[in-house]
Coordinates of C-alpha atoms and ligand atoms in Angstrom, one line a residue:
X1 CA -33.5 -72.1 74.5
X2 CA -36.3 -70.5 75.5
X3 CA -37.4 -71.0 79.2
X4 CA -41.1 -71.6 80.1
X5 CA -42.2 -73.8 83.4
X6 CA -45.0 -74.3 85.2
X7 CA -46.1 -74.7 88.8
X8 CA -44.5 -78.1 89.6
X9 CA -44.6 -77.8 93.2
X10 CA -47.3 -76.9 95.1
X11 CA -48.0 -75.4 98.7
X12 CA -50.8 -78.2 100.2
X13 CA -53.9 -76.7 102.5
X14 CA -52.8 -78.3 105.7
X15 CA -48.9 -78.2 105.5
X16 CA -46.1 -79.5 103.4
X17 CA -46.1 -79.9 99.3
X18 CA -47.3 -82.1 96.3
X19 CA -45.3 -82.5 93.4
X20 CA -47.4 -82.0 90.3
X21 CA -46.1 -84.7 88.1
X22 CA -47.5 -83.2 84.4
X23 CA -45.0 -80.8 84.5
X24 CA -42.2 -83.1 84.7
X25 CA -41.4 -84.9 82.0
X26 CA -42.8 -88.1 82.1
X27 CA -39.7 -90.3 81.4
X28 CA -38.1 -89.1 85.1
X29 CA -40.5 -89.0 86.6
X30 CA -39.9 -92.3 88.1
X31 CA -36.3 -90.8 89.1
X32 CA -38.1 -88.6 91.8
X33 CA -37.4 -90.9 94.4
X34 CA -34.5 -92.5 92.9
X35 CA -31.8 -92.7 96.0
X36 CA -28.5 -93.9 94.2
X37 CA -25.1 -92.4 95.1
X38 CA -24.2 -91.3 91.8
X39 CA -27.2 -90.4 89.5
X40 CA -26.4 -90.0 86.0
X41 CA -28.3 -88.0 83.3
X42 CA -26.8 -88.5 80.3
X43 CA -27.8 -88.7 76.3
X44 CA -28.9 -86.3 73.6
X45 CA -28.8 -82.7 73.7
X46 CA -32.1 -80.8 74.4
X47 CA -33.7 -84.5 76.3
X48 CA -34.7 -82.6 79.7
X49 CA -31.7 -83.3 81.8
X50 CA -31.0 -80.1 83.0
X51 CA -34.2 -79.4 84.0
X52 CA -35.1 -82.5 85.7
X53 CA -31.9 -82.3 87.9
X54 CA -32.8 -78.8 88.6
X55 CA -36.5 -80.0 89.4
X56 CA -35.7 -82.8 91.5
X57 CA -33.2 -80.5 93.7
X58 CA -35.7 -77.9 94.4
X59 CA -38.7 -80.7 95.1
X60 CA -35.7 -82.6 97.7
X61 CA -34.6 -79.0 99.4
X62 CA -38.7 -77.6 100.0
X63 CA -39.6 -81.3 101.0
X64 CA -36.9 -82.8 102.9
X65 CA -35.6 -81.4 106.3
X66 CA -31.5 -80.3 106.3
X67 CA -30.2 -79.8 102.9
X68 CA -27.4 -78.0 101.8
X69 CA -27.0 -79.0 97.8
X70 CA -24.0 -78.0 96.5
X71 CA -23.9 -76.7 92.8
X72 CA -20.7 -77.5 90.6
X73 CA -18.8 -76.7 87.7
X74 CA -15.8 -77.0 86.5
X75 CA -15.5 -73.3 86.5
X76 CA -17.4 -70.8 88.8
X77 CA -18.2 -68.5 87.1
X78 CA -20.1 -70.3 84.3
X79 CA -23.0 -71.5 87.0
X80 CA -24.4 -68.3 86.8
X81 CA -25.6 -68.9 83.4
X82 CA -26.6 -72.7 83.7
X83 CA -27.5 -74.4 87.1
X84 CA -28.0 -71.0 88.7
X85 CA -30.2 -69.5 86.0
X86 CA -32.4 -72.5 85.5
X87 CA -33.0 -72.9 89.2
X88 CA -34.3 -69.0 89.5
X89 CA -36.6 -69.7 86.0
X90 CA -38.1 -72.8 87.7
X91 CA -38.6 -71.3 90.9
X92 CA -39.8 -67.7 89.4
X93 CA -42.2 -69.9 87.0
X94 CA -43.1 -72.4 89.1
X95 CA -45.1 -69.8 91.7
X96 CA -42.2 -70.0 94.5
X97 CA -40.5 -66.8 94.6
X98 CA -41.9 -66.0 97.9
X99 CA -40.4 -69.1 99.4
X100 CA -36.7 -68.0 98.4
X101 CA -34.1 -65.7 98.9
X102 CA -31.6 -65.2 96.1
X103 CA -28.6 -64.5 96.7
X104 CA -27.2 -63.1 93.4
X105 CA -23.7 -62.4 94.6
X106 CA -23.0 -65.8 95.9
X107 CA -24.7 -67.6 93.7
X108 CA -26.7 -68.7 97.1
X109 CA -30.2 -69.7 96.8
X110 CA -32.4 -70.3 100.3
X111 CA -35.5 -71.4 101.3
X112 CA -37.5 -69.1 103.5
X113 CA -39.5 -71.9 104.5
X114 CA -36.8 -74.7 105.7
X115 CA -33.5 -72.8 105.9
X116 CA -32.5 -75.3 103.3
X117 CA -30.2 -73.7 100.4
X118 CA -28.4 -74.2 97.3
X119 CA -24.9 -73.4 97.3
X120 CA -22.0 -73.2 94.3
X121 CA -18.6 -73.7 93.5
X122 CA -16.7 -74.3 91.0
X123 CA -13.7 -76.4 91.0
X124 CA -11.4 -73.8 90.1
X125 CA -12.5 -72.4 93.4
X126 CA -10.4 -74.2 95.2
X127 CA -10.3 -72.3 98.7
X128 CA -14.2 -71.8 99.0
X129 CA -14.5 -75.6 98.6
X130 CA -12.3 -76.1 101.3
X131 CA -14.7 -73.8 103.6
X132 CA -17.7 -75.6 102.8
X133 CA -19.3 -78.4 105.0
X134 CA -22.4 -80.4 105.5
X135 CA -23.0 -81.0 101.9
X136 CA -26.5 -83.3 101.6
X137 CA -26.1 -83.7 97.7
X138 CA -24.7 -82.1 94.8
X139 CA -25.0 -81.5 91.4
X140 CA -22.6 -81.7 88.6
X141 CA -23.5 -79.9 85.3
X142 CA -21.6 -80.4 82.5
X143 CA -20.1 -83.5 84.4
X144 CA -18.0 -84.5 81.4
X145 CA -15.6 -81.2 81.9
X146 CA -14.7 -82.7 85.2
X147 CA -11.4 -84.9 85.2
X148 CA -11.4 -88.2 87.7
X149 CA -9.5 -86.3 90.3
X150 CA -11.6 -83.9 90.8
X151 CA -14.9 -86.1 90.8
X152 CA -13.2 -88.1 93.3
X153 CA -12.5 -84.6 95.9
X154 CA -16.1 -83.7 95.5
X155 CA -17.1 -87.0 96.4
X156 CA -15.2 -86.9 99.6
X157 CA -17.0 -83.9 100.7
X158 CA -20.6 -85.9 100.7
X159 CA -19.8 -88.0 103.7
X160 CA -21.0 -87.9 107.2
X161 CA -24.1 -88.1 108.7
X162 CA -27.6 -86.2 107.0
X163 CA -31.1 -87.1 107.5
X164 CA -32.0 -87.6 103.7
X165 CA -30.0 -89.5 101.4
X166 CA -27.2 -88.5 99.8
X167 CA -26.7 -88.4 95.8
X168 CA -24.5 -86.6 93.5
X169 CA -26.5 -85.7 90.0
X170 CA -24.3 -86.1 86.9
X171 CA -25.4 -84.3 83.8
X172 CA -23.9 -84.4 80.4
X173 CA -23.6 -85.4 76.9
X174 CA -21.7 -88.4 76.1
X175 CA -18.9 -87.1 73.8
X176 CA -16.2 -88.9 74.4
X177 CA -16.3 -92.7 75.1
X178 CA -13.3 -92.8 76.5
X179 CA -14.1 -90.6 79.2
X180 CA -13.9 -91.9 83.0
X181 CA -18.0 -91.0 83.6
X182 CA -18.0 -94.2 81.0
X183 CA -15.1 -95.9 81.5
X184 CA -15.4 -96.2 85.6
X185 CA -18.1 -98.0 87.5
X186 CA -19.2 -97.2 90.9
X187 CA -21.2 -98.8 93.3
X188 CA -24.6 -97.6 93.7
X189 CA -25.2 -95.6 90.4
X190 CA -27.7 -95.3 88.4
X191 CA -27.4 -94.3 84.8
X192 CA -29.9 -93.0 82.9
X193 CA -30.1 -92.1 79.1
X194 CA -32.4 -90.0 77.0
X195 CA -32.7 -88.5 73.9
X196 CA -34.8 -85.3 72.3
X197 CA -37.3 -87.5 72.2
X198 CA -37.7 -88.2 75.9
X199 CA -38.9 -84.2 76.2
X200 CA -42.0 -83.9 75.5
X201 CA -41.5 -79.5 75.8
X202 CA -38.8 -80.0 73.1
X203 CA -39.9 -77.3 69.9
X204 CA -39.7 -78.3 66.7
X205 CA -37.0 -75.8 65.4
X206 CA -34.3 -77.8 68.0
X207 CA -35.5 -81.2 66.6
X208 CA -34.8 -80.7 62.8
X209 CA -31.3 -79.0 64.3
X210 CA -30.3 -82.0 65.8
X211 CA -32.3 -84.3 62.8
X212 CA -30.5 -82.7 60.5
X213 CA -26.7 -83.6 62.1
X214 CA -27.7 -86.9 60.6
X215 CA -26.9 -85.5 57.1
X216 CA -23.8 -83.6 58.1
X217 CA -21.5 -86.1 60.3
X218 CA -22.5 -89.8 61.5
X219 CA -20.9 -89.5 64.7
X220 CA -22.2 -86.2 65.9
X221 CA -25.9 -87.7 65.3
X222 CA -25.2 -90.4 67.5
X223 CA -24.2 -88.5 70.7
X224 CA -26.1 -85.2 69.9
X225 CA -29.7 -86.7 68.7
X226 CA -29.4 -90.8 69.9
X227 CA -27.4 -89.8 72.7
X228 CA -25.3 -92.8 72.5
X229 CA -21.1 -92.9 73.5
X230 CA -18.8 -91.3 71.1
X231 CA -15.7 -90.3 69.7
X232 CA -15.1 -87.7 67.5
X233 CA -13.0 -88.2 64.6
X234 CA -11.9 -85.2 62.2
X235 CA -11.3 -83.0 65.2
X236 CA -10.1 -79.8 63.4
X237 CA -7.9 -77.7 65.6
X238 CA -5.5 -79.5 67.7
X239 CA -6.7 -78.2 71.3
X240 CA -5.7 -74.6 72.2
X241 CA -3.1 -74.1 75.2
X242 CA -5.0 -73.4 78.3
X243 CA -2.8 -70.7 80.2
X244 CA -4.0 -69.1 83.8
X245 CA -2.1 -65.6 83.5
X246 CA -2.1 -63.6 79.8
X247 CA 0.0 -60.7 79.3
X248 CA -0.5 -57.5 81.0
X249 CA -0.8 -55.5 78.1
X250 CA -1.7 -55.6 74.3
X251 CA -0.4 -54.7 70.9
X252 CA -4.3 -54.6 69.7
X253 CA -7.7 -56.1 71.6
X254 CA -10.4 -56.9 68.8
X255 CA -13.5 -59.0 68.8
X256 CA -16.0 -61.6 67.2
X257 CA -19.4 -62.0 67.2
X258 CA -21.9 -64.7 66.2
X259 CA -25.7 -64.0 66.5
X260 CA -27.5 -66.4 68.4
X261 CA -31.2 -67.0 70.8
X262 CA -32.1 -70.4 70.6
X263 CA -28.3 -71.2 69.9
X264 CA -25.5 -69.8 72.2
X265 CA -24.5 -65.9 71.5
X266 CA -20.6 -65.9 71.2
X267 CA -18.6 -62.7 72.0
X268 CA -15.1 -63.7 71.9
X269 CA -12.3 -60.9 73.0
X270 CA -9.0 -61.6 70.5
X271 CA -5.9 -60.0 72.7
X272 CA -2.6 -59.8 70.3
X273 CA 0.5 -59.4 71.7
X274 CA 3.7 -60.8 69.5
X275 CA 1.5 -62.3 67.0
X276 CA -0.1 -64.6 69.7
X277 CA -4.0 -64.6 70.0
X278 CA -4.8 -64.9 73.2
X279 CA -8.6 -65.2 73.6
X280 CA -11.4 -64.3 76.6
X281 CA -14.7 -65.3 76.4
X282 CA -16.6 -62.9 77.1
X283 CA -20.7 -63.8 76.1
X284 CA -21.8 -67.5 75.8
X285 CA -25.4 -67.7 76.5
X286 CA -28.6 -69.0 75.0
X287 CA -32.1 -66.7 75.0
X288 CA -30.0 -63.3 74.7
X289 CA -32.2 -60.6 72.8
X290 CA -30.6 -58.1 70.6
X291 CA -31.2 -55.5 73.3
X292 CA -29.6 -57.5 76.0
X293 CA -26.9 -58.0 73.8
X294 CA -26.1 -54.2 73.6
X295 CA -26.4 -53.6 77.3
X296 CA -24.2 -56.5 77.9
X297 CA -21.5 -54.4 75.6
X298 CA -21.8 -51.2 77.4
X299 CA -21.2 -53.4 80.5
X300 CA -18.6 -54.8 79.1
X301 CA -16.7 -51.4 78.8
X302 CA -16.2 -52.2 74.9
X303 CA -14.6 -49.4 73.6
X304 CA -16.7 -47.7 70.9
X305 CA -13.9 -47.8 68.3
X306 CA -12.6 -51.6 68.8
X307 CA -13.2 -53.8 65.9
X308 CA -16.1 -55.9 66.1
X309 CA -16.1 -58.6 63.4
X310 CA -20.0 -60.1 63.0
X311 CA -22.2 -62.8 61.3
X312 CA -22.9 -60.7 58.4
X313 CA -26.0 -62.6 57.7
X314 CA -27.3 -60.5 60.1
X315 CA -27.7 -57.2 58.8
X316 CA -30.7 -55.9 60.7
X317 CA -28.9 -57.1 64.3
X318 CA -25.5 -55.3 62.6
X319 CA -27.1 -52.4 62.1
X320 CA -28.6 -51.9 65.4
X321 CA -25.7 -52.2 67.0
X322 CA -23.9 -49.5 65.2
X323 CA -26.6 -47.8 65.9
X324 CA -25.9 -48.3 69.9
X325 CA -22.5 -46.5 68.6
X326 CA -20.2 -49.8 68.4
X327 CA -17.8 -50.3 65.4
X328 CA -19.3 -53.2 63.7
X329 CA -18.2 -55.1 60.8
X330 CA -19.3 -57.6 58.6
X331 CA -17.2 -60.5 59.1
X332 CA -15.6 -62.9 56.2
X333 CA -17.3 -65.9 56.4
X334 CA -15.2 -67.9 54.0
X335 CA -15.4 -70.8 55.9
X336 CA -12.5 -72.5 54.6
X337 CA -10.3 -70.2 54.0
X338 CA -10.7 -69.1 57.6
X339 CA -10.5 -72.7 59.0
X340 CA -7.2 -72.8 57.3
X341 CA -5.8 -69.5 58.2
X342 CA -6.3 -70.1 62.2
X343 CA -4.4 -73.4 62.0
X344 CA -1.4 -71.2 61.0
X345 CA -1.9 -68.9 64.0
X346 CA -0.8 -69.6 67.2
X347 CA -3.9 -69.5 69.6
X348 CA -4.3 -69.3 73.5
X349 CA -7.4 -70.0 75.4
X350 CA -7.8 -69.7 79.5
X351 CA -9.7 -71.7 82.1
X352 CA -12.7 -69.9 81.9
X353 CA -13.4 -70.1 78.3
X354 CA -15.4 -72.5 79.0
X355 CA -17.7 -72.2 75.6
X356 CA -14.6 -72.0 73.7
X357 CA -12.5 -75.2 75.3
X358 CA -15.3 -77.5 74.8
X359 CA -16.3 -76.6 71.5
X360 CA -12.6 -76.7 70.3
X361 CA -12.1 -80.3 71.1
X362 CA -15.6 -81.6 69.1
X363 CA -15.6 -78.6 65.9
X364 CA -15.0 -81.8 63.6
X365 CA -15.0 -81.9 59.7
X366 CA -18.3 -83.5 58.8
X367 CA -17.9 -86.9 57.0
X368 CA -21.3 -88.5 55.9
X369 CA -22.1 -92.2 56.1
X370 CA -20.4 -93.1 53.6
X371 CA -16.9 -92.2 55.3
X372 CA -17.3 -89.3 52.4
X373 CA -15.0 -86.2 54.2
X374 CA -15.7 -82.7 53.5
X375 CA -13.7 -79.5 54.0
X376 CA -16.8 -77.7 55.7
X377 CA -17.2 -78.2 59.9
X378 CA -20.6 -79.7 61.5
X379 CA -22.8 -76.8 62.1
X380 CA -23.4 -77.7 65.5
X381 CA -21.3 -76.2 69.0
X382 CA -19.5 -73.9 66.9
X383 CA -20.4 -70.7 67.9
X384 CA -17.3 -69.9 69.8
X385 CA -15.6 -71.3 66.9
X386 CA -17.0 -68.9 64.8
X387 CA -16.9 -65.6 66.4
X388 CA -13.1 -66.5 67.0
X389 CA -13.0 -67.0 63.3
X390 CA -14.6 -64.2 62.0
X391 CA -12.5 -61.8 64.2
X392 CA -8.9 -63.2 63.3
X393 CA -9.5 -64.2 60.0
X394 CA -11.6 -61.0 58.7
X395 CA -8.7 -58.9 60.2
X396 CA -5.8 -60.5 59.3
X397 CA -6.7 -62.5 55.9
X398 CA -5.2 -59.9 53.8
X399 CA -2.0 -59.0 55.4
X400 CA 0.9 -61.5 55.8
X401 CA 1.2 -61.7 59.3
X402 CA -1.0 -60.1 62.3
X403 CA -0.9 -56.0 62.2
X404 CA 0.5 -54.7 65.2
X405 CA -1.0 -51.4 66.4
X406 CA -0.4 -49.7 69.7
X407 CA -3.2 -49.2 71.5
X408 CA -3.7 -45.3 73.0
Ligands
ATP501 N1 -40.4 -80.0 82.6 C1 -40.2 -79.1 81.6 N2 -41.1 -78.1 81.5 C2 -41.0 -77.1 80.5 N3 -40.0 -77.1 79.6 C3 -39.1 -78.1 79.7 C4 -39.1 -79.1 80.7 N4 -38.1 -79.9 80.5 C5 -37.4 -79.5 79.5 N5 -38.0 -78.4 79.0 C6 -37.5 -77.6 77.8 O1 -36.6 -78.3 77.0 C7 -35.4 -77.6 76.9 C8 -34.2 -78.6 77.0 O2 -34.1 -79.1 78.2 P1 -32.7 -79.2 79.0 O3 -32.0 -78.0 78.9 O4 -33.0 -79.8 80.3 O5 -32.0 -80.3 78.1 P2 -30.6 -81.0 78.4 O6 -30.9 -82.5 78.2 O7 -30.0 -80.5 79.6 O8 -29.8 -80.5 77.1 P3 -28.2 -80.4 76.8 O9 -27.7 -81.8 76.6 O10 -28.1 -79.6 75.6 O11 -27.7 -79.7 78.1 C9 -35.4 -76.6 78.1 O12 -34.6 -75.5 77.8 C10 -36.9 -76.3 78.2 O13 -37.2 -75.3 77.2
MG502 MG1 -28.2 -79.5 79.9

């Protein structure tokens, strides 16, 4: 999705600053001085939730004296690209850079005015969350990835004394009503639901996405457009084992790709060793033009001749690659087939895929209202799914079992 903010916090004549409430989406508004422990923003996809949180962080650390807000994920590394990201965007937009020193390396954001600053972990960080005290408040993005356990050690950390309240922001989409964020009441939370609807900066193209899931699968409309608990039924891969350490070396490294801007572009590494597919996720971001895409790759060290399996819908983004001097190739999309083919294979995912071990676990079958199944997935979260497709399938449908080549 395509960021554009504007000026929602404003430097006032004599001293201090005003929030400007028409650029906040009017629904939270009233959530500004909401003071709960545990805040949750939960509901549809695309309803403002990320960006209120992100709002409401940066209005509390340039208004409010001694904050150190901690920003989590699951996974470190995948703040960057989310809480990170947005907070720069806001900030940059919103007529503040001045006010802030960005610490790209460390994920660190501080105010130049208060000494106040944003800090992140992840919870695979385990060590740097040891080393961090006098956390004010946090926020969780992407809550839902979190297990109890590790809900409940971060909420340990946000004791003590601070002069502002404390309150620990809990983003995320309801899939799974089972899940402890639904299951387990606290004292003093505060739970808040929206829907597409609720954001008024929403465009049109994202509405008849998540309008149209009502045709594919009954279930996905409920928690991805009404934003109401779930559970997903026609799950089609059984989870992929999560390992921490892959093999040193290779029998062949190939890759898939799936197009996207508004939607997530996936580039997923396939590692082979002894027929296993063991898979790094290597791209997973929103708002990526063709051009960063090919800069990313020549960071990435791809090597010129590895296979790159694409969305061959995309022939003009194909050819400009090539172009760059990457081997591109047209992927199989046979859907199906495909589908069927990876269930036979025996698949490994790791910790950081993050894109790839969340979409695994809802890439359902769809099955309309009439409990109708078909053999064809929900075209929604899936671009992971895809790219990891494309690659294994495309190279492998014809042959028996996985080619092994020894890499130079
Ligand atoms: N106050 C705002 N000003 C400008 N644009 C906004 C604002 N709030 C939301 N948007 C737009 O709406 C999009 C969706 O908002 P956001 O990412 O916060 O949704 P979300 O509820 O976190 O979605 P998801 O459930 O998919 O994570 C943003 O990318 C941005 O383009
Ligand atoms: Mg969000």
């Amino acid at each position: 999705m395509d960021y554009s903010f504007s000026m929602f916090l404003e430097e006032r004549k004599n001293s201090g600053y005003k929030v400007i409430k028409r650029s906040i989406n009017p629904v939270y508004r009233k959530l500004l001085s909401n003071k709960k422990r545990y805040l949750h923003l939960f509901g549809g996809a695309g309803s403002g939730k990320s960006v209120f949180a992100a709002q409401k962080m940066i209005i509390r650390l340039m208004t409010e004296e001694k904050h150190r807000i901690l920003l989590i994920r699951k996974v470190a590394r995948t703040i960057r690209h989310s809480q990170f990201s947005l907070l720069k965007a806001l900030i940059f937009m919103g007529e503040l850079g001045e006010k802030f020193k960005i610490n790209e390396a460390d994920l660190r954001i501080t105010s130049l005015i208060n000494g106040n600053e944003f800090i992140s972990a992840g919870l695979d960080d385990r060590e740097k969350l040891k080393s961090i005290f006098g956390i004010t408040s946090i926020w969780v993005e992407e809550a839902t990835e979190l297990e109890y356990k590790d809900f409940s050690q971060l909420d340990l950390r946000l004791r003590g004394r601070s002069k502002n309240y404390k309150q620990i922001v809990l983003t995320y989409n309801p899939v799974n009503a089972h899940h402890w964020l639904n299951t387990k009441h606290f004292k003093d939370e505060f739970k808040f639901r929206t829907t597409f609807k609720d954001n008024k900066y929403i465009d049109e193209q994202y509405i008849s996405v998540l309008k149209n899931l009502k045709e594919q699968d009954e279930e996905y409309y409920n928690i991805y457009a009404l934003g109401e608990w779930g559970v997903l039924k026609n799950v089609i891969y059984r989870p992929f084992a999560v390992v921490n350490i892959f093999p040193a070396e290779y029998d062949e490294v190939i890759y898939g790709l799936d197009f996207g801007y508004n939607n997530q572009t996936a580039l997923m590494e396939v590692n082979i060793k002894d027929k296993i597919f063991y898979l790094n996720e290597l791209i997973y971001e929103c708002g990526l033009t063709n051009s960063d895409l090919i800069s990313r790759l020549k960071d990435l060290n791809i090597k010129r001749g590895s296979y790159i399996y694409c969305d061959s819908a995309e022939a003009n983004r194909i050819e400009e690659l090539k172009r760059a001097g990457f081997n591109v190739l047209q992927a199989d999309k046979s859907v199906k087939d495909g589908i069927d083919y990876l269930k036979t294979c025996k698949i490994i995912s790791n910790p950081d895929n993050t894109g790839i071990n969340k979409e695994v676990l809802s890439y359902c079958y769809k099955q309309d209202k009439d409990g109708k199944l078909f053999d064809e997935p929900v075209k929604f979260n899936d671009h992971a799914m895809d790219a990891i497709r494309y690659a294994i399938y495309t190279h492998f449908k014809k042959r028996k079992e996985p080619k092994i080549r020894i890499l130079q």
